Amino acid sequence: MSNSPTPSTYADAHRLSITDPDVFWLDAARGIDWTRQPTTAVDSSRPPFYRWFPDGELNTSYNCIDRHIEAGRGDQAAYIYDSAVTGVKETITYSQLLDQVEAFAGALRAEGVGRGDRVVIYMPMIPRAAVAMLACARLGAIHSVVFGGFAAPELAIRIDDARPKVIVTATGGIEPTRRIPYFPMVAKALRLSYASPSAVIVASRAEHFPDEVFPETPGVTWTDWDDAVAVAEPAGPVAVAANDPLYILYTSGTTGMPKGVVRDNGGHAVALAWSMWNVYGVRPGDVWWSASDVGWVVGHSYIVYAPLLVGATSIIYEGKPVGTPDAGAFWRVISEHKAVALFTAPTAVRAVRKEDPEGLEIGKYDLSGMHTLFCAGERLDPETYQWATDKLGKPVVDNWWQTETGWPIASNLRGLDPMTIKAGSPTVAVPGYDLRVLDGEGNELAAGEEGNLVIKLPMAPGTLLGLWEDDERFVSSYMSVFDGYYSTGDGGFIDSDGYVYVMGRTDDVINVAGHRLSTGSMEAVIAKHPAVAEVAVIGVRDELKGQRPVGYVVLKAGEVRDPEQLRSELVTMVREDIGAVATFRDCTVVQGLPKTRSGKILRKTMRQIADGQENVPVPSTIEDPQVLEDLAPFLRQQG
Ligand code: COA
Ligand code: AMP
């Protein structure tokens, strides 16, 4: 394995990556071990379906594990599991991880899982979640991890779309205030779905869930992980084409149906390894901590895969930034395991600041080995940036990206060419991304002018291949909004120094505590209530969580309901259909919703009023301005 630090300045590296992607990325591809070395970087023959390293072959799990053992890292920790909710701490060396991954890959293979088959993984933050993902990668199978905070119907939607052969789960997840048994949710999801996986394999946490027994699910056998492994032959790495899918990760779009983002093997491995060296400044042997969840893209990329691709150690943390047990949790983990960097969401930093505004907990721990705090998932607001910088006395680096891209679009490249940090900006476009700002008509805007953030095609390697079995939606969602560009769905501007400012979504996707959620899916649930005629859910600004969803419902003619009772029923419905993670708590009954003459609800206008913006422009196509005027006091009150 080698890192090939292309040009040594950011400007040269970025320029080369755009003008000659073959030279740039074939060089970066030397950081990966291939069973067939690629000779071309990007295949642009079928736009907008770009493919990376089209003639390359590799195995991602081999690159994450085996080759480091061959290079003498067998006794180094691959993962450190630190569970603040159970008190368990465990180190898994690269050699131990290989044993576990090849054993579990064997168990999956015994269930008939092979190259191209799907496996849904519904797991809490335990090492076996990562083992299951790597085991799929070993077989050339495609995993689809579903975040544990999603309820059964959301799990069912993903099962139906991915049609897995096997589901891998655990007895349950542990939140600070409650235990969440997974069996009832998996059983319910199986009842709700049409797809027919043949097996569920369970990582036992019986010590925390003594009363849980395997449910009866016709046609589906439930097996304990250890039992499944005991009777299976360990599986070696299967070489796959660079463009074979590694995973599908569902993410929120504007409608209720999530988008199944498909990631490749080759581009993903190259881009992530390159990013560890050049964006995050992480070297083989370093301990790195991404305090996200394996159910999100940050967890996929920077807990499970990227640290292992470069032979580093990755911390798997089961806990929260506060309350497990206190606001010193982050600093304890960093000092105890000697992490060189922490990657978290700004909302987590705000949660820590709220509990410990003076940063007294920080002083209790030795953070001398830590070089950077990285943030992503939502905009790092200047106030939070300033607090963290002052209290930590270390660079606090924002990075902007999305499930679709899989790694940063904009960042400050700490390993390549660290740049001055400007509060409120994730710094510059990362090599591989030709970032532009366009107005609604597709004209390029000048420095400082706010518009749609788009990426000129082709995007960087590691970005989405497409949406699972839905080329049409892929093209209509991202590729045909502006011809020749990928539309990020974010708005913002680039200043005269090339610094990017991401100001928020231009669509109805919201970001609650670093979790990307669809207001459309909440509306779909609320609309099922028998008294509800129509509903709009918008994201309003929230000091701690960035945004929170607020619903406005119009009742059917003749319906009279106690507002508090109705609110509580709707909250329960959203919680049961989408999950606790939706944090849907506020709902108001109103007389009408503002619409255009073609019937489109003016959610953006509603959001702007709720966020307290002055002189909000009202579209000339509004059907009845009086409806908006009547609604405005309610919006201001919620915001
Ligand atoms: N399984 C089951 N339930 C979960 C869950 C999981 N994995 N994660 C969250 N939930 C539940 C919570 O228990 C909570 O339930 P409640 O309504 O009964 O209290 C609800 O979902 C909302 O959770 P959350 O929004 O996370 O609020 P919180 O108060 O538990 O924690 C933060 C607030 C800021 C500490 C937390 O959101 C956080 O650490 N966010 C960072 C997110 C992140 O890392 N995102 C990845 C991008 S980098
Ligand atoms: P997700 O796909 O869950 O990673 O969410 C992606 C969305 O989160 C982006 O489209 C942005 O709206 C937002 N986001 C993520 N990181 C940042 C950031 N650093 N600055 C601003 N917005 C961000």
XYZ file of C-alpha atoms and ligand atoms in Angstrom:
710
model
C 0.000 0.000 0.000
C 1.265 3.427 -0.761
C -0.062 6.891 -0.701
C 0.756 8.863 -3.765
C 0.511 12.489 -2.792
C -0.176 13.763 -6.287
C 0.658 17.489 -6.556
C 1.532 18.883 -3.158
C -0.583 22.021 -3.256
C -4.328 22.075 -3.127
C -4.632 24.272 -6.222
C -2.466 21.982 -8.374
C -4.161 18.833 -7.092
C -7.628 20.199 -7.748
C -6.709 21.462 -11.206
C -5.153 18.142 -12.239
C -8.108 16.145 -10.897
C -10.437 18.103 -13.177
C -8.278 18.556 -16.280
C -6.825 15.050 -16.268
C -8.854 12.759 -14.025
C -7.170 9.685 -15.504
C -3.706 10.794 -14.409
C -4.902 11.979 -11.020
C -7.062 9.024 -10.062
C -4.941 6.245 -11.562
C -2.176 7.580 -9.365
C -4.512 7.543 -6.339
C -5.579 4.003 -7.321
C -2.098 2.824 -6.352
C -3.276 3.128 -2.752
C -5.454 0.050 -3.324
C -4.519 -3.595 -4.026
C -6.259 -4.817 -7.176
C -6.616 -8.339 -8.463
C -6.687 -6.652 -11.846
C -5.063 -3.229 -11.983
C -7.234 -0.650 -13.768
C -5.834 1.024 -16.859
C -8.525 3.719 -17.167
C -9.900 5.933 -14.424
C -13.176 7.299 -15.722
C -15.462 5.826 -18.347
C -17.519 8.703 -19.763
C -19.094 6.748 -22.621
C -22.641 6.778 -21.234
C -23.351 10.090 -19.493
C -24.733 10.713 -16.926
C -23.804 7.146 -15.914
C -20.080 7.592 -15.311
C -18.044 4.592 -14.199
C -14.717 4.510 -12.394
C -11.859 2.090 -13.018
C -13.997 0.107 -15.482
C -11.436 -2.654 -16.092
C -10.275 -2.959 -12.467
C -11.052 -5.867 -10.156
C -10.615 -5.998 -6.399
C -12.125 -7.075 -3.130
C -12.961 -4.359 -0.621
C -12.716 -6.565 2.491
C -9.280 -7.804 1.364
C -8.200 -4.180 1.084
C -9.616 -3.377 4.506
C -8.197 -6.392 6.337
C -6.039 -9.102 4.722
C -3.444 -6.901 3.107
C -2.689 -5.131 6.385
C -2.087 -8.477 8.078
C 0.219 -9.452 5.209
C 2.034 -6.152 5.824
C 2.552 -6.975 9.527
C -0.394 -5.200 11.159
C -2.143 -8.359 12.366
C -1.790 -7.467 16.052
C -2.815 -3.830 15.611
C -6.333 -2.860 16.636
C -8.656 -2.572 13.655
C -11.669 -1.575 15.751
C -11.954 -0.419 19.344
C -15.474 -0.868 20.653
C -16.353 1.526 23.469
C -19.892 1.214 24.714
C -20.815 4.015 27.071
C -24.291 2.508 27.497
C -23.116 -0.947 28.644
C -19.611 -0.174 29.957
C -18.071 -2.768 27.615
C -14.725 -2.008 25.952
C -13.168 -4.376 23.469
C -10.244 -4.291 21.057
C -10.445 -6.284 17.827
C -7.109 -6.700 16.074
C -6.833 -6.993 12.322
C -6.173 -10.750 12.714
C -9.202 -11.203 14.945
C -11.303 -9.172 12.548
C -10.225 -11.383 9.659
C -11.297 -14.472 11.637
C -14.683 -12.928 12.360
C -15.301 -11.594 8.868
C -14.341 -14.770 7.020
C -16.379 -16.835 9.473
C -19.468 -14.669 9.051
C -18.999 -14.474 5.287
C -19.048 -18.284 5.397
C -22.315 -18.202 7.332
C -23.872 -15.879 4.760
C -22.604 -18.040 1.921
C -24.203 -21.073 3.599
C -27.508 -19.170 3.351
C -26.995 -18.872 -0.385
C -25.604 -15.328 -0.397
C -23.183 -14.690 -3.260
C -21.975 -11.949 -5.569
C -24.700 -9.393 -6.269
C -27.140 -10.724 -3.631
C -28.468 -8.248 -1.098
C -28.265 -8.453 2.686
C -30.173 -6.011 4.886
C -28.371 -5.142 8.113
C -30.435 -3.650 10.954
C -28.028 -3.298 13.838
C -27.061 -1.090 16.760
C -23.535 0.253 17.189
C -21.773 -3.018 17.949
C -18.696 -4.393 16.148
C -20.724 -7.153 14.526
C -22.477 -4.502 12.429
C -19.126 -3.714 10.800
C -18.252 -7.414 10.607
C -21.508 -8.103 8.759
C -20.812 -5.284 6.287
C -17.267 -6.486 5.618
C -18.506 -10.078 5.284
C -20.887 -8.980 2.527
C -18.039 -7.137 0.831
C -15.942 -10.305 1.048
C -18.534 -12.264 -0.922
C -19.227 -9.521 -3.430
C -22.712 -9.292 -1.911
C -24.435 -5.922 -1.510
C -25.318 -4.748 1.968
C -28.035 -2.322 2.843
C -27.772 -1.035 6.385
C -30.898 0.429 7.971
C -30.448 2.869 10.872
C -31.711 1.429 14.170
C -33.817 4.514 14.883
C -36.167 3.666 11.990
C -39.388 1.825 12.774
C -40.709 -1.370 11.155
C -42.551 0.217 8.205
C -39.387 2.058 7.107
C -37.450 -1.197 7.426
C -40.134 -2.925 5.349
C -39.876 -0.319 2.570
C -36.151 -0.969 2.340
C -36.593 -4.754 2.433
C -39.091 -4.536 -0.411
C -36.852 -2.371 -2.527
C -33.579 -4.246 -1.934
C -35.126 -7.765 -1.830
C -32.436 -9.281 0.409
C -31.717 -12.994 0.775
C -30.810 -12.527 4.424
C -31.433 -10.001 7.182
C -28.765 -9.535 9.836
C -29.903 -8.022 13.093
C -29.251 -8.020 16.831
C -31.416 -8.624 19.860
C -31.741 -4.917 20.338
C -30.311 -1.452 20.627
C -29.621 0.449 23.808
C -30.524 4.105 24.129
C -29.589 5.948 27.332
C -33.114 5.851 28.708
C -34.513 2.650 27.221
C -33.800 -0.654 25.523
C -35.181 -1.224 22.065
C -35.879 -4.887 21.236
C -35.379 -5.414 17.488
C -37.156 -8.770 17.056
C -40.685 -7.321 17.110
C -39.623 -4.685 14.577
C -37.978 -7.159 12.205
C -40.956 -9.518 12.515
C -43.383 -6.674 11.796
C -41.292 -5.506 8.835
C -41.336 -9.050 7.440
C -45.122 -9.128 7.832
C -45.463 -5.788 6.049
C -43.118 -6.548 3.156
C -43.710 -8.525 -0.035
C -40.093 -9.550 -0.466
C -39.150 -12.923 0.975
C -35.727 -13.210 2.582
C -35.114 -16.782 3.711
C -33.151 -16.139 6.888
C -32.582 -13.768 9.764
C -29.221 -14.042 11.524
C -29.047 -12.533 14.992
C -26.093 -11.096 16.895
C -27.131 -11.975 20.415
C -27.261 -9.377 23.157
C -29.188 -11.722 25.399
C -27.483 -10.344 28.506
C -29.306 -7.044 27.934
C -32.532 -8.548 26.579
C -33.112 -11.726 28.622
C -36.787 -12.036 27.647
C -36.478 -11.846 23.876
C -37.123 -15.035 21.895
C -37.060 -15.558 18.137
C -40.487 -14.714 16.717
C -42.481 -16.959 14.385
C -42.167 -15.669 10.827
C -43.506 -18.048 8.168
C -40.891 -19.028 5.576
C -38.048 -17.294 7.409
C -35.643 -19.109 9.718
C -34.001 -17.272 12.593
C -30.475 -18.338 13.563
C -28.083 -17.161 16.216
C -24.894 -15.630 14.736
C -22.613 -18.029 16.664
C -24.621 -21.066 15.581
C -24.569 -19.937 11.959
C -20.821 -19.437 12.045
C -20.142 -22.729 13.849
C -21.382 -24.866 10.951
C -19.987 -22.801 8.064
C -16.634 -22.850 6.268
C -14.734 -19.525 6.382
C -14.956 -17.599 3.107
C -12.101 -16.024 1.202
C -12.339 -12.730 -0.706
C -14.191 -12.848 -4.023
C -12.714 -10.556 -6.664
C -15.405 -8.298 -8.098
C -15.509 -5.735 -10.866
C -14.696 -2.228 -9.661
C -18.211 -1.242 -10.697
C -20.013 -4.012 -8.885
C -22.128 -2.460 -6.129
C -20.705 -2.624 -2.620
C -23.778 -1.296 -0.925
C -27.156 0.375 -1.189
C -27.838 3.042 1.402
C -31.318 4.507 1.530
C -31.592 8.206 2.148
C -34.435 10.679 2.355
C -35.694 12.378 -0.751
C -38.594 14.759 -1.103
C -41.173 12.002 -1.417
C -41.998 9.292 1.102
C -40.041 6.682 -0.872
C -36.370 6.778 0.159
C -33.651 6.792 -2.492
C -31.423 3.713 -2.680
C -27.998 5.216 -3.276
C -25.709 2.632 -4.911
C -21.970 2.685 -4.219
C -19.331 0.864 -6.237
C -16.323 -1.080 -4.925
C -13.409 0.422 -6.866
C -14.142 4.153 -6.880
C -15.215 3.929 -3.247
C -11.994 2.250 -2.100
C -9.759 4.667 -4.017
C -11.612 7.811 -2.958
C -11.910 6.860 0.697
C -8.265 5.844 1.034
C -7.231 9.082 -0.687
C -9.466 11.098 1.634
C -8.033 9.553 4.797
C -4.544 10.671 3.822
C -5.317 13.978 2.202
C -8.531 15.318 3.733
C -8.270 13.950 7.257
C -4.493 13.605 7.628
C -4.817 10.095 9.049
C -1.932 7.650 8.670
C -1.586 3.867 9.090
C -1.526 3.016 12.797
C -3.392 6.191 13.868
C -6.481 5.837 16.035
C -9.403 7.648 14.438
C -12.891 8.241 15.761
C -16.031 8.999 13.836
C -18.864 9.343 16.362
C -21.652 8.658 13.913
C -23.760 5.529 13.411
C -23.219 2.711 10.912
C -26.737 3.415 9.648
C -25.640 6.732 8.100
C -23.196 7.404 5.296
C -20.656 8.920 7.701
C -20.688 5.628 9.575
C -20.292 3.574 6.395
C -17.419 5.642 5.081
C -15.583 6.773 8.165
C -16.326 4.206 10.870
C -16.285 0.992 8.868
C -14.358 1.385 5.605
C -11.980 4.341 5.237
C -9.947 3.906 8.449
C -9.352 0.258 7.585
C -8.503 1.002 3.979
C -5.422 2.877 5.232
C -4.522 0.511 8.092
C -5.671 2.836 10.877
C -7.724 1.951 13.963
C -11.381 2.962 14.106
C -13.383 3.518 17.285
C -16.930 2.145 17.345
C -18.737 4.156 20.027
C -22.109 3.155 21.385
C -23.321 6.154 23.312
C -24.188 9.818 23.066
C -22.153 12.992 23.405
C -24.065 13.882 26.585
C -25.821 11.827 29.205
C -23.651 8.734 28.824
C -22.775 9.652 31.492
C -21.927 13.336 30.989
C -20.647 16.024 28.621
C -17.104 14.696 29.028
C -17.880 11.470 27.105
C -16.210 12.607 23.859
C -13.071 13.802 25.611
C -12.839 10.652 27.693
C -12.953 8.419 24.619
C -10.376 10.519 22.751
C -7.914 10.512 25.639
C -8.461 6.889 26.642
C -7.893 5.486 23.159
C -5.445 8.193 22.038
C -7.475 9.232 19.018
C -5.792 11.678 16.636
C -9.093 13.135 15.477
C -12.814 13.137 16.170
C -15.428 13.404 13.435
C -18.903 14.357 14.628
C -21.958 16.433 13.795
C -22.256 20.091 14.899
C -25.451 19.187 16.756
C -23.407 16.914 19.023
C -20.995 19.771 19.745
C -23.961 22.030 20.532
C -25.312 19.369 22.895
C -21.958 19.283 24.708
C -21.768 23.081 24.838
C -25.255 23.286 26.313
C -24.267 20.961 29.182
C -20.769 22.300 29.649
C -20.637 25.864 28.329
C -17.287 26.599 29.964
C -15.734 23.435 28.550
C -14.688 22.317 32.030
C -14.917 18.653 31.031
C -12.358 19.223 28.288
C -9.765 20.217 30.871
C -10.143 16.910 32.693
C -8.677 14.838 29.850
C -5.392 14.583 28.001
C -6.198 15.543 24.438
C -2.586 16.177 23.436
C -2.653 13.453 20.775
C -5.685 14.915 19.010
C -4.913 17.120 16.020
C -8.358 17.998 14.609
C -12.078 18.078 15.266
C -13.951 17.374 12.030
C -17.629 18.192 11.654
C -20.187 17.216 9.006
C -23.816 16.331 8.578
C -25.148 19.888 8.719
C -23.711 23.384 8.497
C -21.137 24.127 11.173
C -22.567 27.408 12.370
C -19.986 30.104 13.243
C -20.993 30.179 16.913
C -20.462 26.452 17.423
C -17.246 26.633 15.401
C -15.950 29.440 17.615
C -16.862 27.706 20.853
C -15.170 24.455 19.863
C -12.079 26.241 18.552
C -11.712 28.319 21.721
C -12.304 25.471 24.120
C -10.237 22.827 22.320
C -7.465 25.048 20.986
C -7.334 22.847 17.878
C -8.435 23.226 14.269
C -12.174 22.627 13.863
C -12.806 21.583 10.283
C -16.166 21.521 8.569
C -16.796 19.189 5.654
C -19.760 19.204 3.358
C -21.053 16.093 1.677
C -24.035 13.813 1.294
C -25.047 10.171 1.226
C -24.908 10.421 -2.550
C -21.273 11.501 -2.716
C -20.006 9.178 0.040
C -17.109 11.483 0.907
C -16.530 15.231 1.141
C -17.395 17.609 -1.677
C -15.827 20.510 0.228
C -13.292 20.456 3.001
C -10.026 21.829 4.289
C -7.453 19.274 3.182
C -5.540 18.758 6.402
C -3.276 16.043 5.030
C -2.486 17.698 1.711
C -2.370 21.444 2.142
C -4.053 22.834 5.280
C -5.693 26.189 4.601
C -6.908 29.056 6.749
C -10.318 28.242 8.221
C -13.165 30.720 7.709
C -16.057 30.324 10.143
C -19.219 29.181 8.368
C -17.403 27.668 5.372
C -16.305 24.061 4.773
C -13.390 25.670 2.855
C -12.843 24.553 -0.752
C -14.027 22.012 -3.317
C -12.160 18.746 -2.799
C -10.127 17.403 -5.770
C -12.461 15.470 -8.045
C -15.354 17.903 -7.604
C -15.824 20.709 -10.119
C -18.219 22.735 -8.002
C -20.243 25.571 -9.515
C -23.110 27.855 -8.471
C -26.010 28.243 -10.907
C -29.137 30.344 -10.866
C -32.555 28.794 -11.551
C -32.024 29.109 -15.313
C -28.665 27.351 -15.230
C -26.483 30.464 -15.578
C -23.247 30.432 -13.646
C -23.171 32.972 -10.822
C -20.296 35.207 -9.837
C -18.316 34.915 -6.600
C -20.485 35.687 -3.589
C -23.814 35.232 -5.380
C -26.089 32.646 -3.832
C -27.674 29.937 -5.962
C -27.803 26.183 -6.529
C -24.661 24.257 -5.677
C -23.995 21.833 -8.529
C -21.116 19.628 -9.610
C -20.024 19.570 -13.221
C -19.971 15.993 -14.492
C -18.256 13.669 -14.067
C -18.182 13.756 -10.295
C -15.356 12.239 -8.283
C -14.859 8.465 -7.888
C -16.778 6.980 -4.961
C -19.892 9.034 -5.687
C -23.138 7.239 -6.414
C -23.407 4.856 -9.376
C -27.120 5.503 -9.453
C -30.274 4.696 -7.502
C -31.045 1.036 -6.958
C -32.947 -0.255 -9.985
C -34.268 3.224 -10.704
C -32.265 4.977 -13.429
C -35.200 7.236 -14.170
C -35.344 8.656 -10.663
C -31.557 9.001 -10.618
C -31.669 11.122 -13.755
C -34.724 13.143 -12.765
C -33.546 13.791 -9.184
C -29.967 14.740 -9.826
C -28.889 14.790 -13.437
C -31.555 16.570 -15.411
C -32.196 19.560 -13.176
C -29.214 21.283 -14.842
C -27.898 19.623 -17.976
C -24.335 18.352 -17.510
C -24.339 18.862 -13.760
C -25.174 16.872 -10.646
C -27.623 18.848 -8.557
C -26.741 18.626 -4.850
C -30.096 19.948 -3.590
C -28.146 22.446 -1.480
C -28.006 26.188 -1.952
C -25.054 28.437 -1.241
C -22.225 30.449 -2.740
C -18.486 30.470 -3.370
C -16.528 33.556 -2.312
C -13.712 35.209 -4.243
C -11.120 33.008 -2.478
C -12.913 29.886 -3.643
C -14.384 29.194 -0.184
C -17.711 27.404 -0.301
C -20.692 28.398 1.864
C -23.533 25.888 2.129
C -26.668 27.611 3.355
C -29.264 24.812 3.343
C -31.423 22.556 1.220
C -33.374 23.938 -1.686
C -35.900 21.080 -1.462
C -38.124 19.626 1.269
C -35.448 17.462 2.847
C -34.696 18.511 6.427
C -31.806 17.898 8.738
C -32.686 17.137 12.359
C -29.753 16.568 14.729
C -27.552 15.552 11.799
C -30.209 13.093 10.610
C -31.520 13.623 7.084
C -35.281 13.258 7.010
C -38.032 13.700 4.485
C -40.934 15.964 5.364
C -42.814 14.170 2.578
C -42.682 10.848 4.417
C -43.994 12.479 7.613
C -46.801 14.103 5.626
C -47.689 10.724 4.121
C -48.075 9.223 7.606
C -50.106 12.150 8.991
C -52.397 12.168 5.941
C -53.546 8.662 6.940
C -55.300 10.029 10.051
C -59.060 9.895 9.439
C -59.622 13.501 10.518
C -56.872 15.040 8.403
C -57.744 16.606 5.048
C -54.289 17.909 4.224
C -50.965 18.530 5.885
C -47.657 20.299 5.416
C -44.564 19.474 7.452
C -41.728 21.968 7.395
C -38.354 22.104 9.127
C -38.026 25.105 11.405
C -34.794 26.316 12.918
C -33.869 24.707 16.231
C -31.047 25.874 18.471
C -29.848 22.405 19.398
C -30.858 20.144 16.522
C -30.430 22.599 13.652
C -33.971 21.954 12.464
C -37.065 20.260 13.833
C -40.158 19.154 11.956
C -43.415 21.020 12.577
C -46.730 19.928 11.099
C -49.691 22.088 10.017
C -52.882 20.148 9.452
C -56.236 21.078 7.999
C -59.136 18.968 9.264
C -61.793 17.449 7.051
C -65.048 19.418 6.894
C -67.142 18.786 9.986
C -64.286 17.237 12.008
C -63.831 18.705 15.481
C -60.874 17.424 17.477
C -59.180 18.319 20.726
C -55.887 19.807 19.443
C -53.719 18.195 22.130
C -55.332 14.787 21.647
C -54.892 15.046 17.888
C -51.279 16.147 18.255
C -50.539 13.188 20.474
C -52.181 10.754 18.009
C -50.192 12.165 15.102
C -46.925 12.095 17.064
C -47.543 8.437 17.890
C -48.306 7.626 14.261
C -45.083 9.232 13.019
C -43.104 7.519 15.750
C -44.593 4.119 14.900
C -44.355 4.469 11.142
C -41.054 6.296 10.716
C -39.346 6.019 14.084
C -38.282 7.987 17.131
C -35.528 9.546 15.047
C -38.092 11.713 13.239
C -38.479 13.714 16.495
C -41.883 14.844 15.339
C -43.467 16.621 18.326
C -45.159 19.817 17.156
C -48.367 19.975 15.212
C -50.946 22.748 14.820
C -54.459 22.672 13.364
C -54.924 25.507 10.853
C -57.734 26.644 8.576
C -55.875 26.336 5.294
C -52.463 25.846 3.666
C -50.998 28.364 1.208
C -50.799 26.952 -2.302
C -49.935 27.934 -5.818
C -52.731 27.966 -8.370
C -51.502 24.545 -9.515
C -51.999 23.197 -5.983
C -48.372 23.060 -4.754
C -48.058 23.886 -1.051
C -45.702 26.820 -0.461
C -43.495 25.064 2.056
C -40.451 27.229 1.389
C -42.437 30.401 2.044
C -43.866 28.853 5.219
C -40.365 27.889 6.375
C -38.993 31.364 5.720
C -41.755 32.964 7.787
C -41.302 30.428 10.605
C -37.564 31.157 10.639
C -38.336 34.827 11.217
C -37.105 36.128 7.879
C -38.176 39.687 7.079
C -39.969 40.589 3.835
C -40.440 37.021 2.683
C -41.172 37.072 -1.061
C -44.581 35.600 -1.801
C -44.754 33.811 -5.170
C -47.000 35.585 -7.659
C -48.626 32.227 -8.398
C -50.178 32.043 -4.912
C -53.825 31.001 -5.076
C -55.164 32.939 -2.083
C -52.777 35.330 -0.233
C -55.247 35.553 2.663
C -54.535 31.902 3.604
C -50.864 32.765 4.081
C -51.702 35.872 6.085
C -53.940 33.851 8.397
C -51.256 31.202 8.820
C -48.337 33.582 9.431
C -48.968 34.092 13.199
C -48.934 30.304 13.734
C -45.722 29.982 11.758
C -43.997 32.756 13.713
C -45.132 31.217 16.975
C -43.630 27.799 16.125
C -40.413 29.283 14.791
N -32.055 3.524 17.747
C -33.250 3.790 18.300
N -33.662 5.023 18.644
C -32.817 6.026 18.397
C -31.555 5.832 17.800
C -31.180 4.513 17.475
N -30.022 4.233 16.905
N -30.956 7.032 17.687
C -31.799 7.948 18.190
N -32.918 7.338 18.618
C -34.059 7.949 19.275
C -33.646 8.649 20.537
O -33.639 7.774 21.636
C -34.735 9.690 20.676
O -35.875 9.044 21.194
P -36.907 9.790 22.207
O -37.727 10.676 21.321
O -37.691 8.670 22.778
O -36.072 10.522 23.183
C -35.069 10.065 19.247
O -34.597 8.961 18.446
C -34.406 11.303 18.756
O -33.002 11.111 18.804
P -31.948 12.272 18.628
O -32.457 13.266 17.638
O -30.631 11.671 18.333
O -31.981 13.012 19.995
P -31.231 12.699 21.322
O -31.821 13.665 22.285
O -31.258 11.261 21.665
O -29.701 13.127 21.049
C -27.927 14.393 20.059
C -29.363 14.414 20.589
C -27.596 15.750 19.482
C -26.999 14.089 21.200
C -27.823 13.298 18.993
O -28.813 13.510 18.042
C -26.504 13.195 18.262
O -25.488 12.761 18.775
N -26.532 13.545 16.986
C -25.424 13.376 16.086
C -25.952 12.674 14.869
C -24.918 12.129 13.970
O -23.847 11.730 14.378
N -25.286 12.100 12.685
C -24.506 11.525 11.655
C -23.988 12.555 10.717
S -22.319 12.929 11.114
P -26.751 13.121 4.416
O -27.034 12.598 3.065
O -27.548 12.484 5.481
O -25.270 13.098 4.714
O -27.184 14.641 4.406
C -26.662 15.474 3.420
C -27.152 16.870 3.592
O -26.759 17.358 4.870
C -26.531 17.817 2.610
O -27.208 17.837 1.373
C -26.619 19.128 3.342
O -27.883 19.691 3.241
C -26.367 18.725 4.767
N -24.938 18.840 5.119
C -24.078 17.850 5.362
N -22.879 18.339 5.717
C -22.984 19.683 5.668
C -22.067 20.775 5.922
N -20.839 20.555 6.327
N -22.536 22.021 5.749
C -23.810 22.265 5.363
N -24.708 21.281 5.135
C -24.309 20.000 5.289
